[in-house]
C-alpha cells in the first residue's frame, strides 16, 4: 500500500462532528461522501480533555497531553495562586510530524495548525494558528517573507487566523466573518497545492468549531435554548455544505499518488448548562472567601482565604481541580497524608453531583496519572468532565447557585465531544468503515503511508 503514495494531505476540520458527517448530513456532502466511499472512515477517540489545545499537538506528536505537559488552552506555570497562562507553540517540546519528515528531507506546508504560534522553522512553509494575536502586526509565517506571498494571493492583510469573537450575540456579522475566513484559507490552500512543492500538506479550518459554538441552539431541538424557526436553523448545515464544496475544489487540484486524510480534533454536542465549580466547593466547605461577591466574578479577582482553602478550580470545557498542598502551594494546608484521601473524597462527591434537579449526569473525575503516561509540567490534581461533556465548568463565583445556564465568558451553545472523525482515502487504501481509532494513531499512520518507520516513543499505532 505505501510505495504507491508519495504525498499526504490532511484537511483538519476543527470540531467536525462525526454523527453529522457520517449520518445526518451525509447526503448533502458529496465530496466527503466520495472520500468515505473510496476510503477508510471511522470515529476517533480524542484526547482527554477533548480540547483544541492540546489535541492537535497530541495528534502531530502522537503523545498524550500529560506527556506534552499541556492540559488545556491555559496551564499553570508555577505553584502560586496566579492563575493559568496560555500554552503557545513553545510549550510543545516533542517533535511533530513535520519535524520528523523535515529531517528526512521531506517538505511540509502547514496552514493554521493549532499549536503553531509563534511559528517555528520548518522545511517548507508555516502559517501560524488561530492563537496568533493579530496577523497584521505580528509575524505569523515561516519564512517571514511568506506574508508578502499571502498578501499577493488574497490582498493585503486579508488572511484571517480566526474570527474576532465567536461568543457574541451579533450572529449575522459572525457568520459573515466565518465564511470570509474559511474562503480565504481554502483559496490559499488551493493556490499552494498547485504552486509549491510539498510532501506533506496540512490545513486546519476553525470555522466549524466557531459555527457550532455560535449556532447550535438553532438546529438542535434537544438544546435547552432551542429556538425553532430561526433564520439560522440551517446555519451549521449550510456551512458544512460550503466546506464540502471547498474540499472538492482542493481535491480536484491534487497531484497523483496523494493520500487524503480528513480529520477533526474532537466532536461537538449541545450544552445543557454549567457547573459553577467554585460555588460548589464553597458550599462543600473546601474553599473559603473573605467576602462573597455581589455579582459573578472570576475566582482570580476574589479574596480567597488560602489559610482556610483546601481546593479550588478553574472554568472551561472541563474542570481542573487544584489542591492547596502543604509544602507546594505558598499557603498550602493539605498534608501529604491527607492528599490521596481528599482526592478520593472529591472524586466520589463530584461524580455524584447531578443536574439542577439532582438527576445523575454521569460526571467523571480522574487522577491525571490515571489518564496519561507521564504528567509533565504542572497537571491539575483532578481532571473533571461534567455530565459527559453536556455540562461545562464555570469558574466564576457570585451566582448563588451551582447550576448556571449562561456561560461566564459569553454566549456558547455547544461543548466538545469525545469522538472526532477520521476519513482516509488514497491509492491502495481499502474502502469501508473501520474500527474506531485513537487520535494518537494519526501521526504514525502518516509516517507509514510515506514509508517511514514509526519512532518507538510515539504512543499511537499506524493503521
Ligand atoms: Zn478544536
Short mmCIF file of C-alpha atoms and ligand atoms in Angstrom, two decimals:
data_model
loop_
_atom_site.label_atom_id
_atom_site.label_comp_id
_atom_site.label_asym_id
_atom_site.label_seq_id
_atom_site.Cartn_x
_atom_site.Cartn_y
_atom_site.Cartn_z
CA UNK A 1 0.00 0.00 0.00
CA UNK A 2 2.68 2.59 0.83
CA UNK A 3 5.01 2.88 -2.15
CA UNK A 4 2.04 3.97 -4.23
CA UNK A 5 1.69 7.05 -2.10
CA UNK A 6 4.08 9.95 -2.43
CA UNK A 7 2.26 12.72 -0.62
CA UNK A 8 -0.22 13.19 2.20
CA UNK A 9 -2.78 15.98 2.50
CA UNK A 10 -4.51 16.42 5.87
CA UNK A 11 -7.65 18.53 5.87
CA UNK A 12 -8.27 19.35 9.51
CA UNK A 13 -11.79 20.44 10.42
CA UNK A 14 -11.66 21.66 13.99
CA UNK A 15 -14.60 20.26 15.97
CA UNK A 16 -16.23 18.46 12.98
CA UNK A 17 -18.80 16.12 14.48
CA UNK A 18 -18.78 12.54 13.13
CA UNK A 19 -22.53 11.95 13.52
CA UNK A 20 -23.29 14.99 11.35
CA UNK A 21 -20.90 13.99 8.55
CA UNK A 22 -21.34 10.20 8.69
CA UNK A 23 -25.09 10.12 9.27
CA UNK A 24 -27.29 13.22 9.45
CA UNK A 25 -25.88 15.27 6.57
CA UNK A 26 -24.03 12.65 4.57
CA UNK A 27 -26.45 13.09 1.66
CA UNK A 28 -25.59 16.79 1.48
CA UNK A 29 -21.82 16.34 1.41
CA UNK A 30 -20.83 14.82 -1.94
CA UNK A 31 -17.09 15.30 -1.58
CA UNK A 32 -16.74 13.93 1.93
CA UNK A 33 -19.08 11.11 0.95
CA UNK A 34 -16.90 10.28 -2.05
CA UNK A 35 -13.80 10.15 0.18
CA UNK A 36 -15.70 7.82 2.53
CA UNK A 37 -16.88 5.58 -0.31
CA UNK A 38 -13.38 5.32 -1.72
CA UNK A 39 -11.52 5.12 1.57
CA UNK A 40 -11.48 4.10 5.22
CA UNK A 41 -13.51 6.05 7.78
CA UNK A 42 -14.35 5.84 11.45
CA UNK A 43 -14.76 7.71 14.69
CA UNK A 44 -11.60 8.64 16.51
CA UNK A 45 -11.19 8.91 20.27
CA UNK A 46 -9.90 12.40 21.08
CA UNK A 47 -7.61 13.34 23.94
CA UNK A 48 -8.89 13.76 27.47
CA UNK A 49 -9.80 16.56 27.69
CA UNK A 50 -11.02 16.86 24.07
CA UNK A 51 -9.81 20.41 23.54
CA UNK A 52 -8.14 22.03 20.51
CA UNK A 53 -5.07 22.89 22.58
CA UNK A 54 -3.61 20.28 23.22
CA UNK A 55 -5.46 17.89 20.83
CA UNK A 56 -3.84 18.93 17.52
CA UNK A 57 -0.36 18.90 19.07
CA UNK A 58 -1.07 15.44 20.53
CA UNK A 59 -2.15 14.31 17.06
CA UNK A 60 1.02 15.68 15.45
CA UNK A 61 3.39 14.22 18.07
CA UNK A 62 1.46 11.03 18.93
CA UNK A 63 1.95 11.92 22.60
CA UNK A 64 -0.78 12.39 25.21
CA UNK A 65 -1.48 15.74 26.95
CA UNK A 66 0.38 14.70 30.11
CA UNK A 67 3.50 13.79 28.15
CA UNK A 68 3.33 17.17 26.40
CA UNK A 69 2.55 18.83 29.75
CA UNK A 70 -0.33 20.73 28.11
CA UNK A 71 -3.64 20.21 29.90
CA UNK A 72 -5.78 22.75 28.06
CA UNK A 73 -5.66 26.17 26.44
CA UNK A 74 -4.37 27.52 29.70
CA UNK A 75 -1.96 25.90 32.09
CA UNK A 76 -0.48 26.51 35.50
CA UNK A 77 3.03 27.84 35.18
CA UNK A 78 4.02 27.61 38.83
CA UNK A 79 2.52 26.62 42.19
CA UNK A 80 1.42 30.13 43.14
CA UNK A 81 -2.22 31.19 43.03
CA UNK A 82 -1.56 33.38 39.97
CA UNK A 83 -3.95 31.50 37.71
CA UNK A 84 -3.36 29.94 34.32
CA UNK A 85 -1.46 31.13 31.29
CA UNK A 86 -1.93 30.29 27.61
CA UNK A 87 0.04 27.41 26.15
CA UNK A 88 1.70 28.55 22.93
CA UNK A 89 3.72 26.50 20.44
CA UNK A 90 6.81 26.94 22.63
CA UNK A 91 5.18 24.56 25.15
CA UNK A 92 5.41 21.70 22.63
CA UNK A 93 8.79 20.08 23.29
CA UNK A 94 8.24 16.84 21.38
CA UNK A 95 8.95 16.56 17.63
CA UNK A 96 5.89 16.95 15.43
CA UNK A 97 5.18 15.10 12.23
CA UNK A 98 6.71 17.85 10.11
CA UNK A 99 9.89 17.89 12.21
CA UNK A 100 10.36 14.16 11.61
CA UNK A 101 9.55 14.47 7.89
CA UNK A 102 11.82 17.51 7.57
CA UNK A 103 14.77 15.58 8.99
CA UNK A 104 14.23 13.03 6.25
CA UNK A 105 14.31 15.80 3.65
CA UNK A 106 10.54 15.95 3.09
CA UNK A 107 8.84 19.30 2.79
CA UNK A 108 5.70 20.39 4.60
CA UNK A 109 3.16 23.16 4.17
CA UNK A 110 1.27 23.94 7.36
CA UNK A 111 -1.68 26.27 7.25
CA UNK A 112 -3.26 27.20 10.57
CA UNK A 113 -2.48 24.03 12.51
CA UNK A 114 -3.33 24.81 16.18
CA UNK A 115 -0.20 24.93 18.29
CA UNK A 116 1.89 26.82 15.70
CA UNK A 117 2.01 30.30 17.16
CA UNK A 118 4.69 31.58 17.48
CA UNK A 119 5.78 29.99 14.19
CA UNK A 120 8.98 27.97 14.10
CA UNK A 121 11.37 26.91 11.33
CA UNK A 122 10.18 24.07 9.12
CA UNK A 123 11.41 22.51 5.90
CA UNK A 124 8.69 24.22 3.89
CA UNK A 125 6.15 26.82 4.95
CA UNK A 126 4.15 27.53 8.09
CA UNK A 127 1.23 29.90 8.66
CA UNK A 128 0.55 30.37 12.37
CA UNK A 129 -2.60 29.15 14.07
CA UNK A 130 -5.74 30.87 15.38
CA UNK A 131 -3.93 31.97 18.54
CA UNK A 132 -1.82 34.44 16.54
CA UNK A 133 -2.71 37.78 18.21
CA UNK A 134 -3.14 39.99 15.12
CA UNK A 135 -1.56 38.86 11.87
CA UNK A 136 -1.45 42.43 10.60
CA UNK A 137 1.01 43.42 13.32
CA UNK A 138 2.62 40.10 14.33
CA UNK A 139 4.85 37.79 12.37
CA UNK A 140 2.65 34.81 11.63
CA UNK A 141 4.56 33.00 8.89
CA UNK A 142 7.70 30.98 8.42
CA UNK A 143 9.59 32.13 6.49
CA UNK A 144 8.65 35.73 7.32
CA UNK A 145 8.59 36.60 3.62
CA UNK A 146 5.63 34.25 3.18
CA UNK A 147 3.40 37.06 4.42
CA UNK A 148 4.00 39.01 1.19
CA UNK A 149 3.12 35.96 -0.81
CA UNK A 150 -0.17 35.59 1.10
CA UNK A 151 -0.93 39.28 0.59
CA UNK A 152 -0.25 38.75 -3.11
CA UNK A 153 -2.82 35.95 -3.31
CA UNK A 154 -5.53 37.38 -1.04
CA UNK A 155 -4.83 41.13 -0.87
CA UNK A 156 -3.01 42.98 1.88
CA UNK A 157 -3.79 41.73 5.40
CA UNK A 158 -6.80 39.76 4.18
CA UNK A 159 -5.80 36.42 5.69
CA UNK A 160 -7.72 35.66 8.90
CA UNK A 161 -6.41 33.32 11.56
CA UNK A 162 -9.75 33.34 13.39
CA UNK A 163 -12.95 35.33 13.73
CA UNK A 164 -12.79 38.32 16.05
CA UNK A 165 -15.17 36.92 18.69
CA UNK A 166 -17.35 33.85 18.36
CA UNK A 167 -19.07 34.25 21.71
CA UNK A 168 -21.24 37.13 20.56
CA UNK A 169 -24.92 37.92 20.06
CA UNK A 170 -24.10 39.54 16.74
CA UNK A 171 -24.75 36.38 14.74
CA UNK A 172 -25.02 37.92 11.28
CA UNK A 173 -21.59 39.55 11.38
CA UNK A 174 -20.07 36.45 12.92
CA UNK A 175 -21.43 34.20 10.19
CA UNK A 176 -20.09 36.51 7.52
CA UNK A 177 -16.68 36.54 9.19
CA UNK A 178 -16.63 32.73 9.42
CA UNK A 179 -17.28 32.37 5.69
CA UNK A 180 -14.69 35.00 4.86
CA UNK A 181 -12.05 33.31 6.98
CA UNK A 182 -12.77 29.89 5.50
CA UNK A 183 -12.89 31.05 1.89
CA UNK A 184 -9.58 32.82 2.22
CA UNK A 185 -7.86 29.89 3.92
CA UNK A 186 -9.05 27.47 1.24
CA UNK A 187 -8.12 29.92 -1.53
CA UNK A 188 -4.59 29.97 -0.18
CA UNK A 189 -4.52 26.18 0.17
CA UNK A 190 -5.77 25.77 -3.40
CA UNK A 191 -3.06 28.09 -4.66
CA UNK A 192 -0.22 26.44 -2.74
CA UNK A 193 -1.30 22.89 -3.51
CA UNK A 194 -0.55 23.64 -7.13
CA UNK A 195 2.31 26.11 -6.95
CA UNK A 196 4.54 24.93 -4.09
CA UNK A 197 6.47 21.68 -3.78
CA UNK A 198 5.29 19.55 -0.87
CA UNK A 199 5.29 16.04 0.51
CA UNK A 200 3.01 16.80 3.45
CA UNK A 201 0.31 19.47 3.35
CA UNK A 202 -1.93 20.21 6.29
CA UNK A 203 -4.53 22.86 6.83
CA UNK A 204 -6.84 23.26 9.80
CA UNK A 205 -10.08 25.17 9.40
CA UNK A 206 -11.51 26.68 12.60
CA UNK A 207 -14.87 27.68 11.12
CA UNK A 208 -16.72 24.51 12.08
CA UNK A 209 -15.83 24.98 15.73
CA UNK A 210 -17.00 28.59 15.62
CA UNK A 211 -20.26 27.82 13.84
CA UNK A 212 -21.05 25.07 16.37
CA UNK A 213 -20.44 27.24 19.40
CA UNK A 214 -22.48 30.13 17.99
CA UNK A 215 -25.41 28.42 16.21
CA UNK A 216 -26.10 25.03 17.84
CA UNK A 217 -29.27 26.21 19.62
CA UNK A 218 -30.99 26.97 16.33
CA UNK A 219 -30.82 23.47 14.94
CA UNK A 220 -30.89 21.03 17.86
CA UNK A 221 -34.39 20.58 19.37
CA UNK A 222 -32.78 18.95 22.42
CA UNK A 223 -30.92 22.15 23.26
CA UNK A 224 -32.37 23.92 26.30
CA UNK A 225 -32.28 27.21 24.42
CA UNK A 226 -33.58 25.75 21.16
CA UNK A 227 -35.19 28.45 19.01
CA UNK A 228 -37.41 26.82 16.39
CA UNK A 229 -37.93 28.56 13.08
CA UNK A 230 -34.85 30.73 13.42
CA UNK A 231 -33.32 32.17 10.25
CA UNK A 232 -30.19 30.39 11.49
CA UNK A 233 -31.87 26.96 11.63
CA UNK A 234 -29.64 25.70 8.82
CA UNK A 235 -26.56 27.83 9.53
CA UNK A 236 -24.45 24.87 10.63
CA UNK A 237 -25.63 22.54 7.87
CA UNK A 238 -25.17 25.16 5.17
CA UNK A 239 -21.68 25.85 6.38
CA UNK A 240 -20.79 22.13 6.27
CA UNK A 241 -22.08 22.11 2.67
CA UNK A 242 -19.91 25.08 1.86
CA UNK A 243 -16.82 23.46 3.39
CA UNK A 244 -17.57 20.25 1.50
CA UNK A 245 -17.59 22.23 -1.73
CA UNK A 246 -14.27 23.87 -0.88
CA UNK A 247 -12.82 20.44 -0.09
CA UNK A 248 -13.98 19.29 -3.52
CA UNK A 249 -12.09 22.17 -5.13
CA UNK A 250 -8.93 21.13 -3.28
CA UNK A 251 -9.33 17.50 -4.27
CA UNK A 252 -9.69 18.49 -7.94
CA UNK A 253 -6.23 20.01 -7.82
CA UNK A 254 -4.35 17.21 -6.10
CA UNK A 255 -1.32 15.65 -7.75
CA UNK A 256 -1.47 11.89 -8.36
CA UNK A 257 -0.41 9.41 -5.67
CA UNK A 258 -1.65 11.63 -2.85
CA UNK A 259 -3.40 10.21 0.21
CA UNK A 260 -6.06 12.47 1.73
CA UNK A 261 -6.96 12.42 5.42
CA UNK A 262 -9.90 14.43 6.73
CA UNK A 263 -9.81 14.65 10.47
CA UNK A 264 -11.22 16.58 13.42
CA UNK A 265 -9.63 17.04 16.82
CA UNK A 266 -12.87 16.36 18.74
CA UNK A 267 -16.58 16.39 18.02
CA UNK A 268 -19.33 18.66 19.22
CA UNK A 269 -22.55 18.36 21.21
CA UNK A 270 -25.18 20.64 22.70
CA UNK A 271 -24.53 22.13 26.08
CA UNK A 272 -27.07 21.69 28.88
CA UNK A 273 -25.50 24.08 31.34
CA UNK A 274 -22.56 24.88 33.53
CA UNK A 275 -21.46 23.70 36.94
CA UNK A 276 -20.18 26.63 38.97
CA UNK A 277 -17.44 24.51 40.46
CA UNK A 278 -16.10 27.08 42.90
CA UNK A 279 -19.62 27.78 44.21
CA UNK A 280 -19.89 24.07 44.85
CA UNK A 281 -16.50 23.96 46.56
CA UNK A 282 -17.56 26.85 48.82
CA UNK A 283 -20.80 25.06 49.76
CA UNK A 284 -18.90 21.86 50.48
CA UNK A 285 -16.50 23.73 52.77
CA UNK A 286 -13.39 23.25 50.64
CA UNK A 287 -13.00 26.87 49.53
CA UNK A 288 -13.28 29.98 51.70
CA UNK A 289 -13.66 33.58 50.54
CA UNK A 290 -13.11 36.56 52.83
CA UNK A 291 -16.16 38.08 51.14
CA UNK A 292 -18.79 36.68 48.75
CA UNK A 293 -19.09 38.86 45.62
CA UNK A 294 -22.15 40.96 44.74
CA UNK A 295 -22.07 39.75 41.14
CA UNK A 296 -20.49 36.84 39.25
CA UNK A 297 -16.74 37.39 39.37
CA UNK A 298 -13.77 35.23 38.28
CA UNK A 299 -12.17 33.49 41.25
CA UNK A 300 -8.81 35.12 40.48
CA UNK A 301 -10.30 38.52 41.34
CA UNK A 302 -11.76 37.42 44.66
CA UNK A 303 -10.26 37.49 48.16
CA UNK A 304 -9.65 33.78 48.73
CA UNK A 305 -8.64 32.92 52.29
CA UNK A 306 -5.93 30.43 51.37
CA UNK A 307 -5.31 29.54 55.00
CA UNK A 308 -8.81 28.02 55.06
CA UNK A 309 -8.94 26.68 51.48
CA UNK A 310 -8.23 23.08 50.55
CA UNK A 311 -9.43 23.05 46.96
CA UNK A 312 -10.11 25.46 44.10
CA UNK A 313 -10.86 25.04 40.44
CA UNK A 314 -10.95 26.62 37.00
CA UNK A 315 -13.71 27.05 34.45
CA UNK A 316 -13.63 25.87 30.85
CA UNK A 317 -14.79 22.86 28.86
CA UNK A 318 -13.81 20.77 31.88
CA UNK A 319 -12.86 21.49 35.48
CA UNK A 320 -9.26 21.47 36.53
CA UNK A 321 -9.34 20.92 40.27
CA UNK A 322 -6.35 22.02 42.35
CA UNK A 323 -5.49 21.08 45.90
CA UNK A 324 -3.79 23.57 48.21
CA UNK A 325 -0.97 21.32 49.34
CA UNK A 326 1.37 21.90 52.25
CA UNK A 327 4.93 22.48 51.03
CA UNK A 328 3.78 23.01 47.43
CA UNK A 329 1.42 25.98 47.29
CA UNK A 330 2.60 29.09 49.20
CA UNK A 331 -0.12 28.75 51.86
CA UNK A 332 -0.87 25.06 51.44
CA UNK A 333 -2.89 23.37 54.17
CA UNK A 334 -3.48 19.83 52.86
CA UNK A 335 -0.77 17.50 54.17
CA UNK A 336 0.74 14.67 52.13
CA UNK A 337 -1.06 12.13 54.29
CA UNK A 338 -4.43 13.79 53.59
CA UNK A 339 -3.85 14.34 49.88
CA UNK A 340 -4.93 10.97 48.46
CA UNK A 341 -7.95 10.59 50.70
CA UNK A 342 -9.04 14.10 49.78
CA UNK A 343 -8.79 13.20 46.09
CA UNK A 344 -10.88 10.05 46.73
CA UNK A 345 -13.48 12.09 48.57
CA UNK A 346 -13.65 14.71 45.81
CA UNK A 347 -13.99 12.07 43.09
CA UNK A 348 -16.92 10.47 44.90
CA UNK A 349 -18.68 13.77 45.52
CA UNK A 350 -18.05 15.24 42.07
CA UNK A 351 -19.24 12.10 40.31
CA UNK A 352 -22.41 12.15 42.43
CA UNK A 353 -23.16 15.80 41.61
CA UNK A 354 -26.31 15.81 39.47
CA UNK A 355 -28.17 18.41 37.43
CA UNK A 356 -30.25 21.21 38.98
CA UNK A 357 -32.91 18.65 39.98
CA UNK A 358 -30.35 16.23 41.38
CA UNK A 359 -30.67 13.79 38.48
CA UNK A 360 -27.39 12.00 37.72
CA UNK A 361 -25.45 13.38 34.76
CA UNK A 362 -22.54 10.96 34.53
CA UNK A 363 -19.67 13.17 35.66
CA UNK A 364 -16.23 11.58 35.78
CA UNK A 365 -13.27 12.83 37.81
CA UNK A 366 -9.83 11.41 37.05
CA UNK A 367 -6.43 11.50 38.64
CA UNK A 368 -4.19 12.75 35.82
CA UNK A 369 -1.72 9.91 36.40
CA UNK A 370 -4.57 7.53 35.51
CA UNK A 371 -5.03 9.22 32.14
CA UNK A 372 -1.50 9.91 30.93
CA UNK A 373 1.79 8.06 30.54
CA UNK A 374 3.60 10.96 32.18
CA UNK A 375 2.46 14.14 33.88
CA UNK A 376 4.95 16.78 32.78
CA UNK A 377 4.77 20.48 33.73
CA UNK A 378 2.03 21.09 36.35
CA UNK A 379 -1.01 18.83 35.97
CA UNK A 380 -4.27 19.58 37.76
CA UNK A 381 -4.86 17.39 40.82
CA UNK A 382 -8.10 16.17 39.26
CA UNK A 383 -9.47 16.31 35.72
CA UNK A 384 -13.25 16.55 35.92
CA UNK A 385 -15.55 16.08 32.93
CA UNK A 386 -19.08 17.13 33.85
CA UNK A 387 -22.12 15.28 32.55
CA UNK A 388 -20.36 13.53 29.66
CA UNK A 389 -19.47 16.96 28.27
CA UNK A 390 -23.08 18.14 28.17
CA UNK A 391 -22.08 20.43 31.02
CA UNK A 392 -19.12 22.76 31.23
CA UNK A 393 -17.20 24.17 34.15
CA UNK A 394 -17.88 27.73 35.29
CA UNK A 395 -15.06 29.22 37.35
CA UNK A 396 -16.73 32.46 38.47
CA UNK A 397 -18.42 32.90 41.84
CA UNK A 398 -21.46 35.05 42.70
CA UNK A 399 -24.40 33.14 41.18
CA UNK A 400 -25.83 31.92 44.50
CA UNK A 401 -26.25 28.66 42.59
CA UNK A 402 -24.20 25.69 41.47
CA UNK A 403 -26.08 25.16 38.20
CA UNK A 404 -25.73 28.03 35.78
CA UNK A 405 -27.29 28.38 32.37
CA UNK A 406 -25.32 31.26 30.89
CA UNK A 407 -21.64 30.90 30.19
CA UNK A 408 -19.39 33.35 32.09
CA UNK A 409 -17.22 34.01 29.04
CA UNK A 410 -20.04 34.86 26.58
CA UNK A 411 -22.89 33.00 24.82
CA UNK A 412 -21.88 29.47 23.89
CA UNK A 413 -24.28 26.78 22.66
CA UNK A 414 -22.01 23.79 22.29
CA UNK A 415 -19.40 21.81 24.12
CA UNK A 416 -16.79 19.48 22.68
CA UNK A 417 -17.50 15.77 22.26
CA UNK A 418 -15.05 12.94 22.85
CA UNK A 419 -15.35 11.36 19.41
CA UNK A 420 -13.66 13.02 16.44
CA UNK A 421 -13.94 11.95 12.81
CA UNK A 422 -11.38 10.30 10.56
CA UNK A 423 -11.57 9.65 6.80
CA UNK A 424 -8.59 8.43 4.78
CA UNK A 425 -8.53 7.85 1.05
CA UNK A 426 -5.78 7.21 -1.47
CA UNK A 427 -4.22 4.67 -3.81
CA UNK A 428 -4.25 1.20 -2.25
CA UNK A 429 -6.19 2.20 0.89
CA UNK A 430 -9.06 -0.28 1.35
CA UNK A 431 -12.56 1.19 1.45
CA UNK A 432 -15.08 0.81 4.24
CA UNK A 433 -15.90 1.66 7.81
CA UNK A 434 -13.11 0.53 10.14
CA UNK A 435 -12.98 0.03 13.92
CA UNK A 436 -12.64 3.25 15.95
CA UNK A 437 -9.11 4.60 16.21
CA UNK A 438 -7.30 6.94 18.56
CA UNK A 439 -6.19 10.49 17.82
CA UNK A 440 -2.63 9.40 18.62
CA UNK A 441 -2.77 6.97 15.66
CA UNK A 442 -2.76 9.74 13.02
CA UNK A 443 0.96 10.65 13.01
CA UNK A 444 2.19 7.02 12.89
CA UNK A 445 -0.29 6.36 10.06
CA UNK A 446 1.04 9.28 8.00
CA UNK A 447 4.63 8.09 8.54
CA UNK A 448 3.68 4.60 7.39
CA UNK A 449 1.87 5.96 4.31
CA UNK A 450 5.03 7.81 3.34
CA UNK A 451 7.23 4.78 4.00
CA UNK A 452 8.93 5.94 7.20
CA UNK A 453 9.43 3.96 10.42
CA UNK A 454 7.34 4.98 13.41
CA UNK A 455 9.51 6.29 16.30
CA UNK A 456 9.16 3.90 19.24
CA UNK A 457 8.11 6.64 21.66
CA UNK A 458 5.03 7.56 19.63
CA UNK A 459 2.05 6.39 21.67
CA UNK A 460 -0.32 5.58 18.80
CA UNK A 461 -0.11 2.88 16.20
CA UNK A 462 -0.04 3.03 12.39
CA UNK A 463 -3.26 1.81 10.74
ZN1 LIG B 1 -10.87 22.00 18.43
#
